[in-house]
Amino acid sequence: MAPAASAPRGSGEGPAVGARAARCIVGWRRFWAGPRSGWRVGAMASWAALSPSIVEYFQGEDFYRCGYCKNESGSRSNGMWAHSMTVQDYQDLIDRGWRRSGKYVYKPVMNQTCCPQYTIRCRPLQFQPSKSHKKVLKKMLKFLAKGEISKGNCEDEPMEPTMEDAVASDFALINKLDIQCDLKTLSDDLKESLKSEEKKKGKSSKREESNELIQSQDTEEKLDSGEPSHSVKVHTVPQPGKGADLSKPPCRKAKEIRKERKRLKLMRQNPGGELEGFQVRGQPPSLFPPKAKSNQPKSLEDLIFESLPESASHKFEVRLVPVSFEDPEFKSSFSQSFALYVKYQMAIHQDPPDECGKTEFTRFLCSSPLEAENPANGPDCGYGSFHQQYWLDGKIIAVGVIDILPYCVSSVYLYYDPDYSFLSLGVYSALREIAFTRQLHEKTPQLSYYYMGFYIHSCPKMKYKGQYRPSDLLCPETYVWVPIEQCLPSLENSKYCRFNQDPEAAPQRRCPMHKSLRTQTFSY
């Protein structure tokens, strides 16, 4: 996954659209039901509510500088200023390719803009963390528990194999070495080695230990009893000038030894001590069985919320704060959150100080058109815009700006402390937001998607969003969701694509969520 520093998750053309908004305001207050549906002026299904959606639509289209490819006049979009908007109306709009930046809501002209931006959503209920995702979560746990700091960025490091891959590699290595021995023979050999080793206990140096094979004492008996096994040294590397003893198994590297330990641990965790499914007909049973049935892969929640020891090096918590200066927690943390934003923008995006002031911060990330709603059948936190604050040892190190809507959690922006880049906070926060969506789904079943903003296949820094799977892209012509795997071949050939392969399919002419719509025209 590309570093979040390069392209903030969910971000759009913030600075550019702000300037354009100032130029394009016209003297009409209109309610836009959806793209290409014509002027539908008036309130939507929520007309009877106290706070209907009120927007100013900017007539015409304009070319301006692209924030992705830096083309000075290649980006083109439609836009409107949202004075207020219901969460249902905004849900309908993002399901037709719109996106907000502060109170400015815009939609790229997909077949004309230089970098087509496709709305992307992840399906959290079917999501399984990848190898790199697991590595980021484990790195965070090690840092919190022991203060360990990994070197380099996670995205640039080769990923270690998962447990299943390690099992497969062990079997391949065993077959390659052609070690033909059964458990009983190996167990007897270990017993003899243990007796010999006890006489030499404490005399071996650490350098010798790193070159010696470590096995489990009396493997067969300990598996049945469930007792912990003792580590013993079996065979040493031949002394210089002496020939290797070909009657003994070859020595193994430290990495292979660690894998064997894991395999043996899995065997001990098998209550029956059985070796089901590991013996091929005509072959002796293998010492290294695959993962026991009782030890299922950890879920995303297991990896995130794994308990820390009482002596943990750091204290960490995530707080969900409504975006409202009337909320005491949001108000009290505003100064610290703003300072973090400035530090992030200047260090990561090289913004000058005058472009990341308090006014810009408030307009971009603290001003939302969404009206907070708390229906009885909604999530406990309600719907609206929120800051998800990541607190480490009493200070904020990251803030994820999100919208909680009737059918999804929508990521708006992320900013974090560059001093903690080694924690891959862009990846970590995305995984936390996916887990948060799953949590909200338990109370609100229809809330089951995680929107990550725009996917831009022609921009390498934005392609990382496609790594959170399963995920879908929105067809820019028919507004149906298509699995990303089906879209990628077409995007390799053309920046702009119609994903819906049905030639008879036509775009919907109105927002699908609103079956009734009143219209009324007025000016001011």
Coordinates of C-alpha atoms in Angstrom, one line a residue:
M1 CA 0.0 0.0 0.0
A2 CA 1.4 3.4 -0.9
P3 CA 2.2 5.7 2.0
A4 CA -0.8 7.8 3.1
A5 CA 1.7 10.7 3.2
S6 CA 1.8 10.9 -0.6
A7 CA -1.9 10.9 -1.1
P8 CA -4.2 11.2 1.9
R9 CA -7.0 8.7 1.9
G10 CA -10.3 10.2 0.8
S11 CA -8.8 13.5 -0.2
G12 CA -9.8 15.4 -3.3
E13 CA -8.9 18.7 -4.9
G14 CA -9.2 20.7 -1.7
P15 CA -7.2 23.9 -2.5
A16 CA -8.2 24.1 -6.1
V17 CA -11.9 23.7 -5.6
G18 CA -11.8 26.3 -2.8
A19 CA -10.6 28.9 -5.2
R20 CA -13.0 27.8 -7.9
A21 CA -15.9 28.0 -5.4
A22 CA -15.2 31.7 -4.8
R23 CA -15.4 32.4 -8.5
C24 CA -18.4 30.4 -9.3
I25 CA -21.1 31.3 -6.7
V26 CA -24.2 32.4 -8.5
G27 CA -27.4 34.1 -7.1
W28 CA -29.6 30.9 -6.9
R29 CA -30.2 28.5 -4.1
R30 CA -31.0 25.2 -5.6
F31 CA -31.5 21.5 -4.6
W32 CA -29.7 19.2 -6.9
A33 CA -31.2 15.7 -7.1
G34 CA -28.4 14.1 -9.0
P35 CA -26.0 14.5 -11.9
R36 CA -27.6 14.8 -15.4
S37 CA -31.1 14.8 -14.0
G38 CA -31.8 18.4 -14.9
W39 CA -32.8 21.2 -12.6
R40 CA -34.8 19.8 -9.7
V41 CA -35.2 22.6 -7.4
G42 CA -36.7 22.2 -4.0
A43 CA -36.5 19.9 -1.0
M44 CA -36.0 16.2 -1.2
A45 CA -37.8 13.6 0.8
S46 CA -36.9 15.4 4.0
W47 CA -38.7 18.6 3.0
A48 CA -40.9 18.4 6.1
A49 CA -37.8 18.2 8.3
L50 CA -36.4 21.3 10.1
S51 CA -33.1 21.2 8.1
P52 CA -33.5 20.4 4.5
S53 CA -30.6 20.2 2.1
I54 CA -29.7 23.6 0.9
V55 CA -27.0 24.0 -1.9
E56 CA -25.8 26.5 -4.5
Y57 CA -25.1 24.8 -7.7
F58 CA -22.4 26.3 -9.9
Q59 CA -23.5 26.4 -13.5
G60 CA -21.1 25.4 -16.2
E61 CA -17.8 23.6 -16.1
D62 CA -14.3 24.8 -15.7
F63 CA -10.8 23.5 -16.4
Y64 CA -8.3 24.1 -13.6
R65 CA -5.0 22.6 -12.3
C66 CA -5.0 18.9 -11.5
G67 CA -3.7 18.0 -8.0
Y68 CA -2.6 14.6 -9.2
C69 CA -0.8 14.9 -12.5
K70 CA -0.2 18.6 -12.0
N71 CA -1.7 19.5 -15.4
E72 CA -2.3 23.2 -15.3
S73 CA -5.7 23.0 -17.0
G74 CA -6.5 19.3 -17.2
S75 CA -9.0 18.8 -14.3
R76 CA -12.7 19.3 -15.0
S77 CA -15.6 19.0 -12.6
N78 CA -19.1 20.2 -11.6
G79 CA -19.6 21.6 -8.2
M80 CA -21.9 23.1 -5.6
W81 CA -21.7 24.7 -2.2
A82 CA -23.7 22.9 0.4
H83 CA -25.0 25.1 3.1
S84 CA -26.6 22.1 4.8
M85 CA -27.3 18.6 3.7
T86 CA -29.0 15.5 5.2
V87 CA -26.9 12.4 5.5
Q88 CA -29.3 10.5 3.2
D89 CA -28.9 13.1 0.5
Y90 CA -25.1 13.0 0.7
Q91 CA -25.3 9.2 0.6
D92 CA -27.3 9.4 -2.6
L93 CA -24.8 11.8 -4.1
I94 CA -21.6 9.8 -3.4
D95 CA -23.4 6.8 -4.9
R96 CA -23.4 8.9 -8.1
G97 CA -19.8 9.9 -8.0
W98 CA -19.9 13.1 -6.0
R99 CA -17.5 13.9 -3.1
R100 CA -17.2 16.7 -0.5
S101 CA -14.2 18.8 0.4
G102 CA -15.4 20.8 3.4
K103 CA -18.7 22.2 2.3
Y104 CA -17.8 22.1 -1.4
V105 CA -19.3 19.1 -3.1
Y106 CA -18.0 18.2 -6.6
K107 CA -18.2 15.6 -9.3
P108 CA -15.4 15.1 -11.9
V109 CA -16.5 15.2 -15.6
M110 CA -15.2 11.7 -16.0
N111 CA -14.8 11.5 -19.8
Q112 CA -13.1 14.9 -20.0
T113 CA -10.9 15.3 -16.9
C114 CA -7.2 14.4 -17.2
C115 CA -7.3 11.9 -14.2
P116 CA -10.7 10.1 -14.0
Q117 CA -11.6 9.6 -10.4
Y118 CA -13.7 6.5 -9.7
T119 CA -15.6 6.2 -6.4
I120 CA -14.3 3.1 -4.6
R121 CA -15.9 1.2 -1.7
C122 CA -14.6 -1.7 0.3
R123 CA -16.8 -4.5 1.6
P124 CA -15.8 -4.8 5.3
L125 CA -18.0 -7.8 6.1
Q126 CA -15.9 -9.9 3.7
F127 CA -12.6 -8.1 4.3
Q128 CA -9.6 -10.2 5.2
P129 CA -6.3 -8.4 6.1
S130 CA -3.4 -9.1 3.7
K131 CA 0.1 -10.0 4.8
S132 CA 1.2 -6.4 4.7
H133 CA -1.9 -5.3 6.7
K134 CA -1.1 -7.9 9.4
K135 CA 2.5 -6.8 9.5
V136 CA 1.4 -3.2 10.2
L137 CA -0.9 -4.3 13.0
K138 CA 1.7 -6.5 14.6
K139 CA 4.2 -3.6 14.3
M140 CA 1.8 -1.4 16.2
L141 CA 1.3 -4.0 19.0
K142 CA 5.1 -4.5 19.4
F143 CA 5.6 -0.7 19.7
L144 CA 2.8 -0.4 22.3
A145 CA 3.8 -3.4 24.3
K146 CA 7.6 -3.1 24.2
G147 CA 8.4 0.2 22.6
E148 CA 10.0 -1.6 19.6
I149 CA 10.5 0.6 16.5
S150 CA 10.7 -1.1 13.1
K151 CA 13.2 0.2 10.6
G152 CA 12.0 1.6 7.3
N153 CA 8.5 2.0 6.0
C154 CA 6.3 -1.0 5.9
E155 CA 5.3 -0.4 2.3
D156 CA 8.9 -0.7 1.1
E157 CA 9.8 -3.8 3.1
P158 CA 9.4 -7.4 1.7
M159 CA 6.5 -9.1 3.4
E160 CA 7.2 -12.2 5.5
P161 CA 5.1 -15.2 4.7
T162 CA 1.9 -16.0 6.6
M163 CA 1.5 -19.0 8.7
E164 CA 0.0 -21.0 5.9
D165 CA 2.9 -20.1 3.5
A166 CA 5.4 -21.0 6.2
V167 CA 3.9 -24.5 6.5
A168 CA 4.0 -25.0 2.8
S169 CA 7.7 -23.9 2.6
D170 CA 8.6 -26.3 5.4
F171 CA 7.1 -29.3 3.6
A172 CA 9.0 -28.3 0.5
L173 CA 12.3 -28.1 2.3
I174 CA 11.7 -31.4 4.0
N175 CA 11.0 -33.1 0.7
K176 CA 14.1 -31.5 -0.8
L177 CA 16.4 -32.7 1.9
D178 CA 14.7 -36.2 1.8
I179 CA 14.8 -36.6 5.5
Q180 CA 13.2 -40.1 6.0
C181 CA 12.6 -40.5 9.7
D182 CA 9.4 -41.1 11.7
L183 CA 8.5 -39.5 15.0
K184 CA 9.6 -42.4 17.2
T185 CA 13.1 -42.7 15.7
L186 CA 13.6 -38.9 15.9
S187 CA 12.3 -39.0 19.5
D188 CA 14.8 -41.6 20.5
D189 CA 17.6 -39.6 18.8
L190 CA 16.5 -36.5 20.8
K191 CA 16.6 -38.4 24.1
E192 CA 20.2 -39.5 23.5
S193 CA 21.1 -36.0 22.4
L194 CA 19.5 -34.6 25.6
K195 CA 21.6 -36.9 27.8
S196 CA 24.8 -35.8 26.0
E197 CA 23.8 -32.2 26.1
E198 CA 23.1 -32.1 29.9
K199 CA 26.8 -33.0 30.5
K200 CA 27.9 -30.0 28.4
K201 CA 25.3 -27.6 29.7
G202 CA 26.5 -24.0 30.0
K203 CA 29.7 -24.5 27.9
S204 CA 28.5 -23.6 24.5
S205 CA 28.9 -20.1 23.2
K206 CA 26.1 -18.0 21.6
R207 CA 27.9 -18.2 18.3
E208 CA 27.7 -22.0 18.4
E209 CA 24.1 -22.0 19.4
S210 CA 23.1 -20.0 16.4
N211 CA 24.5 -22.7 14.1
E212 CA 22.9 -25.6 15.9
L213 CA 19.5 -27.3 15.3
I214 CA 17.0 -26.8 18.1
Q215 CA 14.3 -29.4 18.4
S216 CA 11.7 -30.4 21.0
Q217 CA 12.5 -33.1 23.6
D218 CA 10.4 -36.3 23.3
T219 CA 8.1 -34.8 20.7
E220 CA 5.6 -37.7 20.6
E221 CA 5.2 -38.0 24.4
K222 CA 4.9 -34.2 25.0
L223 CA 2.3 -33.8 22.3
D224 CA 0.0 -36.3 24.1
S225 CA 0.6 -35.0 27.5
G226 CA 0.2 -31.3 26.6
E227 CA 3.4 -30.4 28.7
P228 CA 5.8 -27.8 27.4
S229 CA 8.7 -29.2 25.5
H230 CA 12.3 -28.5 26.3
S231 CA 14.7 -27.1 23.6
V232 CA 17.8 -29.2 23.0
K233 CA 20.7 -29.1 20.6
V234 CA 20.9 -32.0 18.2
H235 CA 23.7 -31.6 15.7
T236 CA 26.4 -29.1 15.4
V237 CA 28.1 -27.7 12.3
P238 CA 31.3 -29.7 11.4
Q239 CA 34.6 -28.3 12.6
P240 CA 36.7 -26.7 9.9
G241 CA 38.8 -29.4 8.2
K242 CA 36.5 -32.2 9.3
G243 CA 34.0 -33.8 7.0
A244 CA 30.2 -33.6 7.6
D245 CA 28.5 -36.6 9.2
L246 CA 26.2 -37.6 6.3
S247 CA 24.4 -40.0 8.6
K248 CA 22.9 -37.1 10.5
P249 CA 20.3 -34.6 9.2
P250 CA 21.9 -31.4 7.8
C251 CA 21.9 -28.4 10.0
R252 CA 19.2 -25.8 9.6
K253 CA 19.3 -22.0 9.6
A254 CA 17.9 -19.9 12.4
K255 CA 14.9 -18.9 10.4
E256 CA 14.0 -22.5 9.7
I257 CA 14.4 -23.3 13.3
R258 CA 11.9 -20.6 14.3
K259 CA 9.4 -22.0 11.8
E260 CA 9.9 -25.5 13.3
R261 CA 9.1 -24.0 16.8
K262 CA 5.9 -22.6 15.4
R263 CA 4.9 -25.9 13.9
L264 CA 5.7 -27.7 17.2
K265 CA 3.6 -25.1 19.1
L266 CA 0.7 -25.8 16.8
M267 CA 1.0 -29.5 17.4
R268 CA 0.9 -28.9 21.2
Q269 CA -2.2 -26.8 20.8
N270 CA -4.0 -29.7 19.1
P271 CA -6.0 -31.3 22.0
G272 CA -5.8 -34.8 20.6
G273 CA -2.2 -34.6 19.5
E274 CA -3.4 -36.0 16.2
L275 CA -1.6 -35.7 12.9
E276 CA -4.6 -35.8 10.6
G277 CA -4.2 -35.3 7.0
F278 CA -0.4 -35.1 7.0
Q279 CA 0.7 -38.7 6.2
V280 CA 0.9 -39.5 2.5
R281 CA 0.2 -43.2 1.6
G282 CA 3.5 -45.0 1.6
Q283 CA 5.4 -42.2 3.4
P284 CA 6.3 -41.9 7.0
P285 CA 4.4 -39.3 9.0
S286 CA 5.9 -35.8 8.9
L287 CA 7.1 -33.9 12.0
F288 CA 5.6 -30.6 10.9
P289 CA 1.9 -30.7 10.6
P290 CA -0.1 -27.7 9.2
K291 CA -2.1 -25.4 11.4
A292 CA -4.3 -27.3 13.9
K293 CA -8.0 -26.9 13.3
S294 CA -8.5 -25.3 16.7
N295 CA -6.1 -22.5 15.8
Q296 CA -8.1 -20.5 13.2
P297 CA -6.5 -17.4 11.6
K298 CA -6.9 -14.3 13.7
S299 CA -9.6 -11.9 12.6
L300 CA -9.0 -8.2 12.0
E301 CA -10.5 -7.4 15.4
D302 CA -8.2 -10.0 17.1
L303 CA -5.2 -8.3 15.6
I304 CA -6.3 -4.8 16.4
F305 CA -7.6 -5.3 19.9
E306 CA -5.1 -7.9 21.2
S307 CA -4.6 -7.3 24.9
L308 CA -1.4 -5.6 26.0
P309 CA 0.6 -6.5 29.1
E310 CA 0.2 -4.4 32.3
S311 CA 3.7 -3.3 31.8
A312 CA 3.1 -2.0 28.3
S313 CA 5.5 0.8 27.2
H314 CA 2.7 3.0 25.8
K315 CA -0.9 3.9 26.4
F316 CA -3.0 4.1 23.3
E317 CA -6.7 4.9 22.7
V318 CA -9.0 6.0 19.8
R319 CA -11.7 8.6 20.4
L320 CA -14.6 9.4 18.2
V321 CA -15.4 13.1 18.4
P322 CA -18.3 14.9 16.6
V323 CA -17.2 17.7 14.3
S324 CA -18.9 20.5 16.2
F325 CA -17.6 23.4 18.2
E326 CA -20.5 22.8 20.5
D327 CA -19.0 19.5 21.5
P328 CA -16.8 20.0 24.6
E329 CA -14.3 17.3 23.6
F330 CA -13.9 18.6 20.1
K331 CA -13.5 22.1 21.3
S332 CA -10.9 21.2 24.0
S333 CA -8.8 19.2 21.5
F334 CA -9.0 21.7 18.7
S335 CA -5.7 23.5 19.3
Q336 CA -3.7 20.3 19.5
S337 CA -5.5 18.8 16.5
F338 CA -4.8 22.0 14.5
A339 CA -1.1 22.0 15.5
L340 CA -0.8 18.4 14.3
Y341 CA -2.5 19.4 10.9
V342 CA 0.0 22.2 10.4
K343 CA 3.0 19.9 11.2
Y344 CA 1.6 17.2 8.8
Q345 CA 0.9 19.6 5.9
M346 CA 4.3 21.3 6.1
A347 CA 6.4 18.2 6.6
I348 CA 4.6 15.8 4.3
H349 CA 3.1 18.1 1.6
Q350 CA 5.6 20.9 1.9
D351 CA 2.8 23.5 2.3
P352 CA 4.0 27.0 3.2
P353 CA 2.6 28.2 6.6
D354 CA 0.2 30.7 5.0
E355 CA -1.6 27.8 3.2
C356 CA -2.3 25.7 6.3
G357 CA -3.6 28.3 8.7
K358 CA -6.5 28.0 11.1
T359 CA -9.0 29.3 8.6
E360 CA -7.9 26.7 6.0
F361 CA -8.0 23.9 8.6
T362 CA -11.4 24.9 9.8
R363 CA -12.9 25.3 6.3
F364 CA -11.4 22.0 5.0
L365 CA -11.7 19.6 7.9
C366 CA -13.9 21.2 10.6
S367 CA -16.7 22.6 8.5
S368 CA -19.2 20.0 7.3
P369 CA -22.6 20.5 5.6
L370 CA -23.9 17.3 7.1
E371 CA -26.7 17.7 9.7
A372 CA -26.2 15.4 12.7
E373 CA -28.9 12.8 13.1
N374 CA -29.6 10.3 15.8
P375 CA -32.5 8.0 14.8
A376 CA -33.5 5.2 17.0
N377 CA -32.5 2.6 14.4
G378 CA -29.1 4.2 13.7
P379 CA -25.7 3.7 15.3
D380 CA -25.2 4.8 18.9
C381 CA -22.9 7.6 17.8
G382 CA -25.5 8.9 15.3
Y383 CA -24.9 10.0 11.7
G384 CA -22.8 13.0 10.6
S385 CA -19.1 14.1 10.5
F386 CA -16.5 13.0 13.0
H387 CA -12.9 13.2 13.9
Q388 CA -11.4 9.8 14.9
Q389 CA -8.5 10.9 17.2
Y390 CA -5.6 8.5 17.9
W391 CA -4.1 9.3 21.3
L392 CA -0.7 8.0 22.3
D393 CA 0.5 8.7 25.9
G394 CA -1.8 11.7 26.3
K395 CA -1.2 13.4 22.9
I396 CA -2.9 13.2 19.5
I397 CA -0.7 11.5 16.9
A398 CA -3.3 11.1 14.1
V399 CA -6.8 12.2 13.1
G400 CA -9.0 10.5 10.6
V401 CA -11.8 12.6 9.3
I402 CA -14.9 10.5 8.5
D403 CA -18.6 10.8 7.6
I404 CA -21.0 8.2 9.1
L405 CA -23.8 7.8 6.6
P406 CA -26.9 5.5 6.4
Y407 CA -25.1 2.9 4.4
C408 CA -21.4 3.5 4.9
V409 CA -18.4 5.1 6.7
S410 CA -16.9 7.5 4.3
S411 CA -13.2 8.5 4.7
V412 CA -12.6 12.2 4.1
Y413 CA -9.0 12.8 5.2
L414 CA -6.1 11.7 7.4
Y415 CA -3.3 13.7 9.0
Y416 CA -0.7 12.4 11.4
D417 CA 2.5 13.2 13.2
P418 CA 5.4 12.6 10.8
D419 CA 7.5 11.6 13.8
Y420 CA 5.4 8.4 13.9
S421 CA 5.6 7.5 10.2
F422 CA 7.4 4.3 11.2
L423 CA 4.0 3.0 12.4
S424 CA 2.4 3.2 8.9
L425 CA -0.5 5.2 10.4
G426 CA -2.1 5.6 7.0
V427 CA -2.5 1.8 6.7
Y428 CA -3.3 1.4 10.4
S429 CA -6.1 4.0 10.4
A430 CA -7.7 2.5 7.3
L431 CA -7.8 -0.9 9.0
R432 CA -9.3 0.7 12.2
E433 CA -12.0 2.4 10.1
I434 CA -12.8 -0.9 8.4
A435 CA -13.1 -2.6 11.8
F436 CA -15.2 0.4 13.0
T437 CA -17.6 -0.1 10.1
R438 CA -18.0 -3.7 11.1
Q439 CA -18.8 -2.6 14.6
L440 CA -21.4 -0.1 13.5
H441 CA -23.0 -2.8 11.3
E442 CA -23.8 -4.9 14.3
K443 CA -26.2 -2.3 15.5
T444 CA -27.2 -0.9 12.1
P445 CA -27.3 -3.8 9.6
Q446 CA -27.7 -1.6 6.5
L447 CA -24.4 0.2 7.3
S448 CA -22.0 -2.2 5.7
Y449 CA -19.6 -0.4 3.4
Y450 CA -16.4 1.6 3.7
Y451 CA -15.9 4.4 1.1
M452 CA -12.3 5.4 0.5
G453 CA -12.9 8.4 -1.7
F454 CA -11.6 8.2 -5.3
Y455 CA -9.6 5.5 -7.0
I456 CA -7.3 7.0 -9.7
H457 CA -5.7 4.2 -11.7
S458 CA -3.6 6.6 -13.7
C459 CA -2.0 8.0 -10.5
P460 CA 0.4 5.5 -8.9
K461 CA 0.0 7.2 -5.5
M462 CA -3.7 6.6 -5.5
K463 CA -3.8 3.0 -6.7
Y464 CA -3.1 1.7 -3.1
K465 CA -6.8 1.9 -2.3
G466 CA -7.4 -1.1 -4.6
Q467 CA -5.5 -3.3 -2.1
Y468 CA -8.3 -3.3 0.4
R469 CA -10.4 -6.1 -1.0
P470 CA -13.1 -7.1 -1.8
S471 CA -13.8 -3.7 -3.2
D472 CA -15.9 -2.2 -6.0
L473 CA -15.7 0.8 -8.4
L474 CA -18.7 2.9 -9.4
C475 CA -19.5 2.8 -13.1
P476 CA -19.4 6.4 -14.3
E477 CA -22.3 5.9 -16.8
T478 CA -24.8 3.6 -15.2
Y479 CA -23.9 4.1 -11.5
V480 CA -23.8 0.4 -10.6
W481 CA -21.0 -1.1 -8.5
V482 CA -18.5 -3.5 -10.3
P483 CA -15.9 -5.6 -8.5
I484 CA -12.5 -4.0 -9.0
E485 CA -11.0 -7.1 -10.4
Q486 CA -13.3 -6.8 -13.4
C487 CA -12.4 -3.1 -13.9
L488 CA -8.6 -3.3 -13.8
P489 CA -8.1 -4.8 -17.3
S490 CA -10.1 -2.1 -18.9
L491 CA -8.3 0.6 -16.9
E492 CA -4.9 -0.7 -18.1
N493 CA -6.0 0.2 -21.7
S494 CA -7.9 3.4 -21.1
K495 CA -8.1 6.1 -18.3
Y496 CA -11.9 6.4 -18.8
C497 CA -14.0 3.3 -18.8
R498 CA -17.6 2.2 -18.6
F499 CA -17.5 -0.8 -16.3
N500 CA -21.0 -2.0 -16.9
Q501 CA -20.7 -4.4 -19.8
D502 CA -24.5 -4.4 -20.5
P503 CA -24.8 -2.1 -23.6
E504 CA -28.6 -1.8 -22.9
A505 CA -28.1 -0.4 -19.4
A506 CA -28.9 3.2 -19.1
P507 CA -28.0 5.7 -16.3
Q508 CA -30.7 6.3 -13.7
R509 CA -32.3 9.7 -14.1
R510 CA -32.7 10.5 -10.4
C511 CA -31.2 9.6 -7.0
P512 CA -32.3 6.0 -6.3
M513 CA -32.9 6.6 -2.6
H514 CA -35.6 9.1 -3.1
K515 CA -38.8 7.9 -4.7
S516 CA -40.7 11.0 -4.0
L517 CA -39.4 14.5 -4.8
R518 CA -41.1 17.9 -4.7
T519 CA -39.8 20.8 -6.7
Q520 CA -40.0 24.4 -6.1
T521 CA -38.1 27.3 -7.6
F522 CA -37.1 30.5 -5.8
S523 CA -34.3 33.0 -5.8
Y524 CA -32.9 35.5 -3.3

